[in-house]
Amino acid sequence: MKIKGRVLLITLVLMLVGIGTASALVYHINDSAKALKEDYQEQIEVYQSEKDFKIKNDVSHLTQMEIKRMQTETQEYLTQKLGQDYQNSLNEKTDEIIATTDEKIEEIKLFIDGLINAN
């Protein structure tokens, strides 16, 4: 019986050591997982805080190019529209002068005819 007792005692001790070792390993895994989560959270927070600044720097040249394009296209449009408006106004005045001149020519012709016919 002594041997059975010793075997039982050794088995019990080995079991307790195994459970303790397993518990320690689980604790280390849990601790490592917690540390990784904290590290990743910190990395994400740093990324989020720097993201807008990085994007702003990366697109600043594009922004300047787009502003220049906007100025160029709208200036060309304005110049075109002003030219069209000027041409339309010039045509109106030209038509008005031609119409007035035509009226005066007819008036003078009638005047001349009246003078010739009066004598």
mmCIF file of N, CA and C in Angstrom:
data_model
loop_
_atom_site.group_PDB
_atom_site.id
_atom_site.type_symbol
_atom_site.label_atom_id
_atom_site.label_comp_id
_atom_site.label_asym_id
_atom_site.label_seq_id
_atom_site.Cartn_x
_atom_site.Cartn_y
_atom_site.Cartn_z
ATOM 1 N N MET A 1 0.783 -1.172 0.000
ATOM 2 C CA MET A 1 0.000 0.000 0.000
ATOM 3 C C MET A 1 0.833 1.247 0.000
ATOM 4 N N LYS A 2 1.973 1.050 0.498
ATOM 5 C CA LYS A 2 2.852 2.183 0.512
ATOM 6 C C LYS A 2 3.134 2.664 -0.891
ATOM 7 N N ILE A 3 3.274 1.783 -1.787
ATOM 8 C CA ILE A 3 3.588 2.156 -3.170
ATOM 9 C C ILE A 3 2.381 2.832 -3.793
ATOM 10 N N LYS A 4 1.212 2.308 -3.536
ATOM 11 C CA LYS A 4 0.012 2.946 -4.083
ATOM 12 C C LYS A 4 -0.127 4.361 -3.555
ATOM 13 N N GLY A 5 0.162 4.559 -2.325
ATOM 14 C CA GLY A 5 0.071 5.892 -1.710
ATOM 15 C C GLY A 5 1.085 6.839 -2.309
ATOM 16 N N ARG A 6 2.299 6.306 -2.509
ATOM 17 C CA ARG A 6 3.337 7.150 -3.109
ATOM 18 C C ARG A 6 2.982 7.513 -4.548
ATOM 19 N N VAL A 7 2.495 6.545 -5.296
ATOM 20 C CA VAL A 7 2.102 6.794 -6.687
ATOM 21 C C VAL A 7 0.988 7.825 -6.717
ATOM 22 N N LEU A 8 0.052 7.683 -5.820
ATOM 23 C CA LEU A 8 -1.051 8.630 -5.737
ATOM 24 C C LEU A 8 -0.539 10.016 -5.374
ATOM 25 N N LEU A 9 0.373 10.079 -4.427
ATOM 26 C CA LEU A 9 0.942 11.353 -3.999
ATOM 27 C C LEU A 9 1.745 11.984 -5.129
ATOM 28 N N ILE A 10 2.543 11.221 -5.804
ATOM 29 C CA ILE A 10 3.347 11.742 -6.924
ATOM 30 C C ILE A 10 2.421 12.208 -8.045
ATOM 31 N N THR A 11 1.393 11.443 -8.327
ATOM 32 C CA THR A 11 0.433 11.813 -9.374
ATOM 33 C C THR A 11 -0.259 13.122 -9.004
ATOM 34 N N LEU A 12 -0.638 13.250 -7.744
ATOM 35 C CA LEU A 12 -1.304 14.451 -7.264
ATOM 36 C C LEU A 12 -0.377 15.651 -7.352
ATOM 37 N N VAL A 13 0.883 15.461 -6.956
ATOM 38 C CA VAL A 13 1.862 16.558 -7.029
ATOM 39 C C VAL A 13 2.100 16.953 -8.476
ATOM 40 N N LEU A 14 2.259 15.993 -9.363
ATOM 41 C CA LEU A 14 2.470 16.287 -10.785
ATOM 42 C C LEU A 14 1.256 17.004 -11.381
ATOM 43 N N MET A 15 0.090 16.588 -10.952
ATOM 44 C CA MET A 15 -1.122 17.223 -11.424
ATOM 45 C C MET A 15 -1.181 18.679 -10.985
ATOM 46 N N LEU A 16 -0.851 18.918 -9.729
ATOM 47 C CA LEU A 16 -0.865 20.294 -9.217
ATOM 48 C C LEU A 16 0.195 21.154 -9.915
ATOM 49 N N VAL A 17 1.345 20.587 -10.173
ATOM 50 C CA VAL A 17 2.403 21.316 -10.886
ATOM 51 C C VAL A 17 1.944 21.600 -12.314
ATOM 52 N N GLY A 18 1.312 20.624 -12.950
ATOM 53 C CA GLY A 18 0.798 20.793 -14.314
ATOM 54 C C GLY A 18 -0.264 21.870 -14.370
ATOM 55 N N ILE A 19 -1.176 21.854 -13.402
ATOM 56 C CA ILE A 19 -2.232 22.866 -13.354
ATOM 57 C C ILE A 19 -1.621 24.237 -13.120
ATOM 58 N N GLY A 20 -0.655 24.325 -12.238
ATOM 59 C CA GLY A 20 0.021 25.600 -11.955
ATOM 60 C C GLY A 20 0.753 26.119 -13.185
ATOM 61 N N THR A 21 1.425 25.208 -13.887
ATOM 62 C CA THR A 21 2.153 25.593 -15.101
ATOM 63 C C THR A 21 1.175 26.052 -16.171
ATOM 64 N N ALA A 22 0.107 25.327 -16.358
ATOM 65 C CA ALA A 22 -0.902 25.683 -17.350
ATOM 66 C C ALA A 22 -1.526 27.027 -16.999
ATOM 67 N N SER A 23 -1.816 27.242 -15.720
ATOM 68 C CA SER A 23 -2.388 28.510 -15.288
ATOM 69 C C SER A 23 -1.417 29.656 -15.552
ATOM 70 N N ALA A 24 -0.149 29.413 -15.304
ATOM 71 C CA ALA A 24 0.860 30.446 -15.546
ATOM 72 C C ALA A 24 0.947 30.760 -17.041
ATOM 73 N N LEU A 25 0.890 29.726 -17.875
ATOM 74 C CA LEU A 25 0.948 29.953 -19.317
ATOM 75 C C LEU A 25 -0.279 30.713 -19.808
ATOM 76 N N VAL A 26 -1.453 30.359 -19.302
ATOM 77 C CA VAL A 26 -2.685 31.067 -19.667
ATOM 78 C C VAL A 26 -2.585 32.524 -19.212
ATOM 79 N N TYR A 27 -2.057 32.738 -18.025
ATOM 80 C CA TYR A 27 -1.896 34.103 -17.523
ATOM 81 C C TYR A 27 -0.982 34.894 -18.447
ATOM 82 N N HIS A 28 0.108 34.301 -18.893
ATOM 83 C CA HIS A 28 1.036 34.990 -19.790
ATOM 84 C C HIS A 28 0.379 35.290 -21.137
ATOM 85 N N ILE A 29 -0.407 34.361 -21.633
ATOM 86 C CA ILE A 29 -1.102 34.583 -22.904
ATOM 87 C C ILE A 29 -2.107 35.723 -22.754
ATOM 88 N N ASN A 30 -2.880 35.682 -21.658
ATOM 89 C CA ASN A 30 -3.851 36.758 -21.413
ATOM 90 C C ASN A 30 -3.155 38.101 -21.249
ATOM 91 N N ASP A 31 -2.055 38.100 -20.521
ATOM 92 C CA ASP A 31 -1.291 39.328 -20.304
ATOM 93 C C ASP A 31 -0.723 39.858 -21.626
ATOM 94 N N SER A 32 -0.204 38.958 -22.453
ATOM 95 C CA SER A 32 0.334 39.358 -23.756
ATOM 96 C C SER A 32 -0.768 39.902 -24.661
ATOM 97 N N ALA A 33 -1.936 39.251 -24.637
ATOM 98 C CA ALA A 33 -3.053 39.720 -25.454
ATOM 99 C C ALA A 33 -3.493 41.113 -25.016
ATOM 100 N N LYS A 34 -3.548 41.335 -23.718
ATOM 101 C CA LYS A 34 -3.922 42.651 -23.201
ATOM 102 C C LYS A 34 -2.896 43.701 -23.622
ATOM 103 N N ALA A 35 -1.625 43.373 -23.528
ATOM 104 C CA ALA A 35 -0.566 44.307 -23.922
ATOM 105 C C ALA A 35 -0.642 44.627 -25.409
ATOM 106 N N LEU A 36 -0.916 43.615 -26.241
ATOM 107 C CA LEU A 36 -1.057 43.848 -27.684
ATOM 108 C C LEU A 36 -2.236 44.758 -27.990
ATOM 109 N N LYS A 37 -3.359 44.513 -27.314
ATOM 110 C CA LYS A 37 -4.538 45.358 -27.523
ATOM 111 C C LYS A 37 -4.224 46.814 -27.186
ATOM 112 N N GLU A 38 -3.560 47.023 -26.046
ATOM 113 C CA GLU A 38 -3.203 48.386 -25.647
ATOM 114 C C GLU A 38 -2.250 49.020 -26.660
ATOM 115 N N ASP A 39 -1.275 48.239 -27.127
ATOM 116 C CA ASP A 39 -0.321 48.741 -28.115
ATOM 117 C C ASP A 39 -1.025 49.095 -29.418
ATOM 118 N N TYR A 40 -1.899 48.211 -29.878
ATOM 119 C CA TYR A 40 -2.625 48.471 -31.129
ATOM 120 C C TYR A 40 -3.555 49.671 -30.993
ATOM 121 N N GLN A 41 -4.192 49.787 -29.841
ATOM 122 C CA GLN A 41 -5.068 50.930 -29.622
ATOM 123 C C GLN A 41 -4.264 52.228 -29.683
ATOM 124 N N GLU A 42 -3.098 52.222 -29.075
ATOM 125 C CA GLU A 42 -2.232 53.407 -29.106
ATOM 126 C C GLU A 42 -1.791 53.716 -30.542
ATOM 127 N N GLN A 43 -1.417 52.694 -31.298
ATOM 128 C CA GLN A 43 -1.007 52.909 -32.693
ATOM 129 C C GLN A 43 -2.148 53.506 -33.515
ATOM 130 N N ILE A 44 -3.356 52.996 -33.288
ATOM 131 C CA ILE A 44 -4.518 53.505 -34.033
ATOM 132 C C ILE A 44 -4.811 54.946 -33.632
ATOM 133 N N GLU A 45 -4.701 55.263 -32.361
ATOM 134 C CA GLU A 45 -4.945 56.637 -31.908
ATOM 135 C C GLU A 45 -3.921 57.597 -32.508
ATOM 136 N N VAL A 46 -2.666 57.195 -32.563
ATOM 137 C CA VAL A 46 -1.626 58.027 -33.177
ATOM 138 C C VAL A 46 -1.911 58.207 -34.659
ATOM 139 N N TYR A 47 -2.271 57.105 -35.321
ATOM 140 C CA TYR A 47 -2.607 57.165 -36.748
ATOM 141 C C TYR A 47 -3.761 58.134 -36.991
ATOM 142 N N GLN A 48 -4.831 57.994 -36.188
ATOM 143 C CA GLN A 48 -6.004 58.852 -36.365
ATOM 144 C C GLN A 48 -5.653 60.324 -36.149
ATOM 145 N N SER A 49 -4.816 60.598 -35.153
ATOM 146 C CA SER A 49 -4.478 61.991 -34.869
ATOM 147 C C SER A 49 -3.576 62.589 -35.947
ATOM 148 N N GLU A 50 -2.778 61.775 -36.616
ATOM 149 C CA GLU A 50 -1.867 62.278 -37.651
ATOM 150 C C GLU A 50 -2.445 62.181 -39.063
ATOM 151 N N LYS A 51 -3.508 61.415 -39.245
ATOM 152 C CA LYS A 51 -4.043 61.141 -40.577
ATOM 153 C C LYS A 51 -4.436 62.416 -41.317
ATOM 154 N N ASP A 52 -5.222 63.288 -40.694
ATOM 155 C CA ASP A 52 -5.668 64.506 -41.368
ATOM 156 C C ASP A 52 -4.486 65.387 -41.766
ATOM 157 N N PHE A 53 -3.501 65.482 -40.898
ATOM 158 C CA PHE A 53 -2.318 66.292 -41.201
ATOM 159 C C PHE A 53 -1.559 65.715 -42.393
ATOM 160 N N LYS A 54 -1.399 64.387 -42.405
ATOM 161 C CA LYS A 54 -0.696 63.740 -43.514
ATOM 162 C C LYS A 54 -1.453 63.918 -44.820
ATOM 163 N N ILE A 55 -2.771 63.750 -44.776
ATOM 164 C CA ILE A 55 -3.578 63.922 -45.985
ATOM 165 C C ILE A 55 -3.475 65.355 -46.484
ATOM 166 N N LYS A 56 -3.552 66.298 -45.552
ATOM 167 C CA LYS A 56 -3.451 67.712 -45.928
ATOM 168 C C LYS A 56 -2.129 67.979 -46.637
ATOM 169 N N ASN A 57 -1.057 67.448 -46.115
ATOM 170 C CA ASN A 57 0.256 67.630 -46.751
ATOM 171 C C ASN A 57 0.326 66.945 -48.110
ATOM 172 N N ASP A 58 -0.256 65.751 -48.194
ATOM 173 C CA ASP A 58 -0.179 65.001 -49.446
ATOM 174 C C ASP A 58 -1.010 65.621 -50.560
ATOM 175 N N VAL A 59 -2.095 66.301 -50.227
ATOM 176 C CA VAL A 59 -2.949 66.870 -51.273
ATOM 177 C C VAL A 59 -2.774 68.378 -51.442
ATOM 178 N N SER A 60 -1.853 68.990 -50.734
ATOM 179 C CA SER A 60 -1.696 70.442 -50.833
ATOM 180 C C SER A 60 -1.288 70.859 -52.248
ATOM 181 N N HIS A 61 -0.409 70.111 -52.890
ATOM 182 C CA HIS A 61 0.000 70.448 -54.264
ATOM 183 C C HIS A 61 -1.191 70.311 -55.209
ATOM 184 N N LEU A 62 -1.952 69.239 -55.048
ATOM 185 C CA LEU A 62 -3.143 69.031 -55.874
ATOM 186 C C LEU A 62 -4.129 70.179 -55.667
ATOM 187 N N THR A 63 -4.306 70.595 -54.431
ATOM 188 C CA THR A 63 -5.218 71.696 -54.125
ATOM 189 C C THR A 63 -4.779 72.962 -54.846
ATOM 190 N N GLN A 64 -3.502 73.264 -54.815
ATOM 191 C CA GLN A 64 -3.000 74.461 -55.506
ATOM 192 C C GLN A 64 -3.210 74.360 -57.012
ATOM 193 N N MET A 65 -2.994 73.181 -57.571
ATOM 194 C CA MET A 65 -3.208 72.987 -59.007
ATOM 195 C C MET A 65 -4.683 73.164 -59.361
ATOM 196 N N GLU A 66 -5.564 72.657 -58.531
ATOM 197 C CA GLU A 66 -7.000 72.780 -58.790
ATOM 198 C C GLU A 66 -7.468 74.226 -58.655
ATOM 199 N N ILE A 67 -6.909 74.958 -57.713
ATOM 200 C CA ILE A 67 -7.244 76.382 -57.577
ATOM 201 C C ILE A 67 -6.809 77.126 -58.834
ATOM 202 N N LYS A 68 -5.622 76.827 -59.317
ATOM 203 C CA LYS A 68 -5.122 77.468 -60.541
ATOM 204 C C LYS A 68 -6.007 77.108 -61.732
ATOM 205 N N ARG A 69 -6.400 75.851 -61.837
ATOM 206 C CA ARG A 69 -7.283 75.414 -62.923
ATOM 207 C C ARG A 69 -8.619 76.136 -62.844
ATOM 208 N N MET A 70 -9.151 76.266 -61.634
ATOM 209 C CA MET A 70 -10.419 76.954 -61.445
ATOM 210 C C MET A 70 -10.308 78.414 -61.887
ATOM 211 N N GLN A 71 -9.211 79.073 -61.511
ATOM 212 C CA GLN A 71 -9.009 80.463 -61.907
ATOM 213 C C GLN A 71 -8.892 80.585 -63.423
ATOM 214 N N THR A 72 -8.129 79.716 -64.034
ATOM 215 C CA THR A 72 -7.916 79.767 -65.482
ATOM 216 C C THR A 72 -9.223 79.540 -66.228
ATOM 217 N N GLU A 73 -9.953 78.503 -65.878
ATOM 218 C CA GLU A 73 -11.194 78.183 -66.585
ATOM 219 C C GLU A 73 -12.251 79.261 -66.400
ATOM 220 N N THR A 74 -12.381 79.784 -65.187
ATOM 221 C CA THR A 74 -13.406 80.811 -64.965
ATOM 222 C C THR A 74 -13.002 82.137 -65.597
ATOM 223 N N GLN A 75 -11.704 82.436 -65.643
ATOM 224 C CA GLN A 75 -11.257 83.666 -66.310
ATOM 225 C C GLN A 75 -11.513 83.572 -67.808
ATOM 226 N N GLU A 76 -11.233 82.411 -68.401
ATOM 227 C CA GLU A 76 -11.523 82.210 -69.822
ATOM 228 C C GLU A 76 -13.017 82.348 -70.095
ATOM 229 N N TYR A 77 -13.839 81.790 -69.217
ATOM 230 C CA TYR A 77 -15.287 81.880 -69.379
ATOM 231 C C TYR A 77 -15.740 83.335 -69.292
ATOM 232 N N LEU A 78 -15.229 84.062 -68.297
ATOM 233 C CA LEU A 78 -15.583 85.464 -68.135
ATOM 234 C C LEU A 78 -15.177 86.267 -69.362
ATOM 235 N N THR A 79 -13.977 86.055 -69.850
ATOM 236 C CA THR A 79 -13.500 86.766 -71.032
ATOM 237 C C THR A 79 -14.390 86.463 -72.234
ATOM 238 N N GLN A 80 -14.759 85.203 -72.393
ATOM 239 C CA GLN A 80 -15.644 84.797 -73.494
ATOM 240 C C GLN A 80 -17.004 85.480 -73.374
ATOM 241 N N LYS A 81 -17.594 85.460 -72.189
ATOM 242 C CA LYS A 81 -18.911 86.056 -71.991
ATOM 243 C C LYS A 81 -18.872 87.574 -72.181
ATOM 244 N N LEU A 82 -17.821 88.221 -71.707
ATOM 245 C CA LEU A 82 -17.694 89.672 -71.901
ATOM 246 C C LEU A 82 -17.548 89.997 -73.387
ATOM 247 N N GLY A 83 -16.802 89.183 -74.098
ATOM 248 C CA GLY A 83 -16.643 89.369 -75.539
ATOM 249 C C GLY A 83 -17.966 89.210 -76.266
ATOM 250 N N GLN A 84 -18.741 88.206 -75.876
ATOM 251 C CA GLN A 84 -20.056 87.985 -76.492
ATOM 252 C C GLN A 84 -20.987 89.156 -76.202
ATOM 253 N N ASP A 85 -20.985 89.612 -74.954
ATOM 254 C CA ASP A 85 -21.837 90.736 -74.588
ATOM 255 C C ASP A 85 -21.446 91.993 -75.367
ATOM 256 N N TYR A 86 -20.142 92.241 -75.475
ATOM 257 C CA TYR A 86 -19.668 93.406 -76.222
ATOM 258 C C TYR A 86 -20.091 93.304 -77.683
ATOM 259 N N GLN A 87 -19.922 92.114 -78.275
ATOM 260 C CA GLN A 87 -20.285 91.925 -79.682
ATOM 261 C C GLN A 87 -21.783 92.125 -79.883
ATOM 262 N N ASN A 88 -22.593 91.609 -78.960
ATOM 263 C CA ASN A 88 -24.045 91.797 -79.046
ATOM 264 C C ASN A 88 -24.414 93.272 -78.951
ATOM 265 N N SER A 89 -23.809 93.986 -78.019
ATOM 266 C CA SER A 89 -24.079 95.419 -77.867
ATOM 267 C C SER A 89 -23.617 96.192 -79.092
ATOM 268 N N LEU A 90 -22.457 95.837 -79.621
ATOM 269 C CA LEU A 90 -21.933 96.493 -80.821
ATOM 270 C C LEU A 90 -22.865 96.255 -82.009
ATOM 271 N N ASN A 91 -23.341 95.021 -82.141
ATOM 272 C CA ASN A 91 -24.273 94.707 -83.232
ATOM 273 C C ASN A 91 -25.570 95.504 -83.104
ATOM 274 N N GLU A 92 -26.088 95.631 -81.873
ATOM 275 C CA GLU A 92 -27.306 96.420 -81.654
ATOM 276 C C GLU A 92 -27.097 97.873 -82.072
ATOM 277 N N LYS A 93 -25.988 98.465 -81.642
ATOM 278 C CA LYS A 93 -25.710 99.869 -81.981
ATOM 279 C C LYS A 93 -25.493 100.022 -83.483
ATOM 280 N N THR A 94 -24.794 99.053 -84.070
ATOM 281 C CA THR A 94 -24.564 99.103 -85.519
ATOM 282 C C THR A 94 -25.894 99.029 -86.260
ATOM 283 N N ASP A 95 -26.759 98.105 -85.854
ATOM 284 C CA ASP A 95 -28.076 97.984 -86.484
ATOM 285 C C ASP A 95 -28.886 99.266 -86.303
ATOM 286 N N GLU A 96 -28.811 99.868 -85.135
ATOM 287 C CA GLU A 96 -29.534 101.107 -84.852
ATOM 288 C C GLU A 96 -29.030 102.255 -85.749
ATOM 289 N N ILE A 97 -27.711 102.346 -85.874
ATOM 290 C CA ILE A 97 -27.130 103.407 -86.727
ATOM 291 C C ILE A 97 -27.506 103.178 -88.183
ATOM 292 N N ILE A 98 -27.433 101.928 -88.643
ATOM 293 C CA ILE A 98 -27.789 101.628 -90.037
ATOM 294 C C ILE A 98 -29.265 101.937 -90.278
ATOM 295 N N ALA A 99 -30.133 101.536 -89.327
ATOM 296 C CA ALA A 99 -31.569 101.800 -89.476
ATOM 297 C C ALA A 99 -31.848 103.294 -89.493
ATOM 298 N N THR A 100 -31.214 104.039 -88.605
ATOM 299 C CA THR A 100 -31.403 105.496 -88.575
ATOM 300 C C THR A 100 -30.898 106.127 -89.859
ATOM 301 N N THR A 101 -29.741 105.663 -90.330
ATOM 302 C CA THR A 101 -29.187 106.181 -91.582
ATOM 303 C C THR A 101 -30.115 105.875 -92.749
ATOM 304 N N ASP A 102 -30.649 104.645 -92.803
ATOM 305 C CA ASP A 102 -31.589 104.280 -93.866
ATOM 306 C C ASP A 102 -32.821 105.181 -93.830
ATOM 307 N N GLU A 103 -33.352 105.444 -92.623
ATOM 308 C CA GLU A 103 -34.504 106.332 -92.493
ATOM 309 C C GLU A 103 -34.177 107.739 -93.003
ATOM 310 N N LYS A 104 -33.011 108.232 -92.618
ATOM 311 C CA LYS A 104 -32.624 109.593 -93.018
ATOM 312 C C LYS A 104 -32.380 109.675 -94.529
ATOM 313 N N ILE A 105 -31.826 108.598 -95.086
ATOM 314 C CA ILE A 105 -31.633 108.575 -96.550
ATOM 315 C C ILE A 105 -32.987 108.665 -97.241
ATOM 316 N N GLU A 106 -33.951 107.871 -96.790
ATOM 317 C CA GLU A 106 -35.288 107.916 -97.385
ATOM 318 C C GLU A 106 -35.913 109.286 -97.178
ATOM 319 N N GLU A 107 -35.734 109.862 -95.985
ATOM 320 C CA GLU A 107 -36.278 111.198 -95.695
ATOM 321 C C GLU A 107 -35.682 112.242 -96.637
ATOM 322 N N ILE A 108 -34.376 112.200 -96.825
ATOM 323 C CA ILE A 108 -33.708 113.170 -97.710
ATOM 324 C C ILE A 108 -34.132 112.942 -99.158
ATOM 325 N N LYS A 109 -34.258 111.676 -99.570
ATOM 326 C CA LYS A 109 -34.715 111.385 -100.937
ATOM 327 C C LYS A 109 -36.111 111.970 -101.157
ATOM 328 N N LEU A 110 -37.006 111.788 -100.170
ATOM 329 C CA LEU A 110 -38.351 112.350 -100.275
ATOM 330 C C LEU A 110 -38.290 113.883 -100.306
ATOM 331 N N PHE A 111 -37.406 114.458 -99.534
ATOM 332 C CA PHE A 111 -37.222 115.910 -99.527
ATOM 333 C C PHE A 111 -36.785 116.392 -100.906
ATOM 334 N N ILE A 112 -35.800 115.676 -101.464
ATOM 335 C CA ILE A 112 -35.281 116.050 -102.816
ATOM 336 C C ILE A 112 -36.405 115.902 -103.824
ATOM 337 N N ASP A 113 -37.126 114.799 -103.773
ATOM 338 C CA ASP A 113 -38.240 114.579 -104.696
ATOM 339 C C ASP A 113 -39.280 115.686 -104.553
ATOM 340 N N GLY A 114 -39.548 116.092 -103.319
ATOM 341 C CA GLY A 114 -40.523 117.151 -103.074
ATOM 342 C C GLY A 114 -40.049 118.474 -103.651
ATOM 343 N N LEU A 115 -38.773 118.747 -103.551
ATOM 344 C CA LEU A 115 -38.243 119.998 -104.086
ATOM 345 C C LEU A 115 -38.306 119.985 -105.619
ATOM 346 N N ILE A 116 -37.940 118.868 -106.199
ATOM 347 C CA ILE A 116 -37.938 118.760 -107.653
ATOM 348 C C ILE A 116 -39.361 118.844 -108.193
ATOM 349 N N ASN A 117 -40.263 118.192 -107.560
ATOM 350 C CA ASN A 117 -41.636 118.173 -108.011
ATOM 351 C C ASN A 117 -42.338 119.506 -107.733
ATOM 352 N N ALA A 118 -41.870 120.279 -106.794
ATOM 353 C CA ALA A 118 -42.484 121.552 -106.459
ATOM 354 C C ALA A 118 -42.193 122.585 -107.532
ATOM 355 N N ASN A 119 -41.194 122.467 -108.244
ATOM 356 C CA ASN A 119 -40.847 123.452 -109.280
ATOM 357 C C ASN A 119 -41.406 123.100 -110.568
#
